[in-house]
Coordinates of C-alpha atoms in Angstrom, one line a residue:
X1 CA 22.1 30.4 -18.8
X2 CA 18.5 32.0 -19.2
X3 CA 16.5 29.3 -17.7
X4 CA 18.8 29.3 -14.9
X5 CA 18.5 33.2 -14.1
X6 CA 15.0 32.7 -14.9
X7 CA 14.5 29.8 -12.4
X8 CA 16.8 31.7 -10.1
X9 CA 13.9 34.6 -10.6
X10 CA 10.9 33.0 -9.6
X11 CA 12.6 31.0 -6.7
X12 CA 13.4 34.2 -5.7
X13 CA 10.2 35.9 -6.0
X14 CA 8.5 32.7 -4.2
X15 CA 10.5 32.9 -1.5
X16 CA 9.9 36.7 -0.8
X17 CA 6.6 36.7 -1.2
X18 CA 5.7 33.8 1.5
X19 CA 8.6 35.8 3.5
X20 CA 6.6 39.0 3.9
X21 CA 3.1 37.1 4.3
X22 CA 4.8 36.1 7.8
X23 CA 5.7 39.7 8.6
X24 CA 3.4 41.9 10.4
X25 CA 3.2 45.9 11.5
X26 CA 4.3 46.2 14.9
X27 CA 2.7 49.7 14.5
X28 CA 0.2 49.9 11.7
X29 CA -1.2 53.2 10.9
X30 CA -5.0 53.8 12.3
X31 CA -7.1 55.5 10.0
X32 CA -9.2 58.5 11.0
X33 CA -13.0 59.4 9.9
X34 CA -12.5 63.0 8.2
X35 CA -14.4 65.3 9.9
X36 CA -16.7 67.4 8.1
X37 CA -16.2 71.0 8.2
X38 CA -18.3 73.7 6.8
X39 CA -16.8 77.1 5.3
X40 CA -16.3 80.1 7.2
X41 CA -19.0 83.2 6.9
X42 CA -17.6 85.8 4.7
X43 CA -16.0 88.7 6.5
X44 CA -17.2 92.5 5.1
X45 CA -13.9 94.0 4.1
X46 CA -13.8 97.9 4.2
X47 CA -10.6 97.6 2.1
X48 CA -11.9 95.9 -0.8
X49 CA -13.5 97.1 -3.5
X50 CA -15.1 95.2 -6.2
X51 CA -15.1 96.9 -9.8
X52 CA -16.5 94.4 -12.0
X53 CA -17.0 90.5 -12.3
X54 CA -14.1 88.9 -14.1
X55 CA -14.4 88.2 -18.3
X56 CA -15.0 84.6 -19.0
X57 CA -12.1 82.2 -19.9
X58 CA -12.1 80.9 -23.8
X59 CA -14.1 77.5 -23.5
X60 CA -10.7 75.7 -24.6
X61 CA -8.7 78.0 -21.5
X62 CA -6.4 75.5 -19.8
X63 CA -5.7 77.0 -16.0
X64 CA -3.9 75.6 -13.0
X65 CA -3.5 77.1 -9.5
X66 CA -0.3 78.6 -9.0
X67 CA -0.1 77.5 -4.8
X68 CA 3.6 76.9 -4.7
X69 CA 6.5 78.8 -5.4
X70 CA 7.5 78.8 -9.2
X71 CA 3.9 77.3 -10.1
X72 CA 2.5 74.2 -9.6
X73 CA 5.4 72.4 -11.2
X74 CA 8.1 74.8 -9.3
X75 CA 9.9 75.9 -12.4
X76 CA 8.4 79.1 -13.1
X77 CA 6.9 77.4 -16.7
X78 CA 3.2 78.4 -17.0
X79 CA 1.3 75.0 -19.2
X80 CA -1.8 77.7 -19.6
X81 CA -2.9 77.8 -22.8
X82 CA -5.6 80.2 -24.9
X83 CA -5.1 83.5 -22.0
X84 CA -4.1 86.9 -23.4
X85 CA -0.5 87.2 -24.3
X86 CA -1.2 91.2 -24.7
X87 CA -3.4 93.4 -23.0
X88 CA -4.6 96.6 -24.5
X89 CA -2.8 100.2 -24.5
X90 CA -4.7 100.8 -20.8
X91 CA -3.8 97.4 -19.3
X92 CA -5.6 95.1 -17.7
X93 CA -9.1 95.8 -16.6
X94 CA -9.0 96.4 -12.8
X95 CA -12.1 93.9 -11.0
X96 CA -10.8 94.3 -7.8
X97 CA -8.3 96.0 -5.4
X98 CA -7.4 96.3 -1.2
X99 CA -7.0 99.7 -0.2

């Protein structure tokens, strides 16, 4: 019973295979050069005000961008590691803020 499911199997396989080698994309996709594209120039903001550069992450600090709703894996779950869990009586320290 195995060599005949097994036989069955690579009859099988055989005959896909040399069954899609005859079949070809009546539409293929076309492939497009990127084009390279420089940054914007900043833009002077009257309404932001810059108090002081960011503290350092820890050397071990594990981050991710946070671009989609509920996080990068969309379940709210942070996988950040070695950030403050606490911040002190005053709160965070304020580096910058839009009027």
């Amino acid at each position: 019973m195995t060599r005949l499911i097994a036989s069955f199997a690579i009859i099988a396989s055989t005959s896909l295979n040399s069954v899609a080698q005859n079949i070809t994309d009546p539409n293929p996709p076309t492939v497009n050069e990127l084009k390279s594209l420089t940054s914007p120039d900043p833009i002077s903001q009257s309404e932001l005000t810059f108090h002081q550069a960011p503290k350092p992450l820890p050397k071990n600090a594990i981050t991710e961008d946070w671009m989609d709703f509920l996080g990068p894996t969309h379940n709210a779950i942070s996988r950040e590691t070695s950030l403050l869990s606490q911040f002190g009586e005053n709160g965070p320290n304020i580096v910058w803020e839009v009027k």
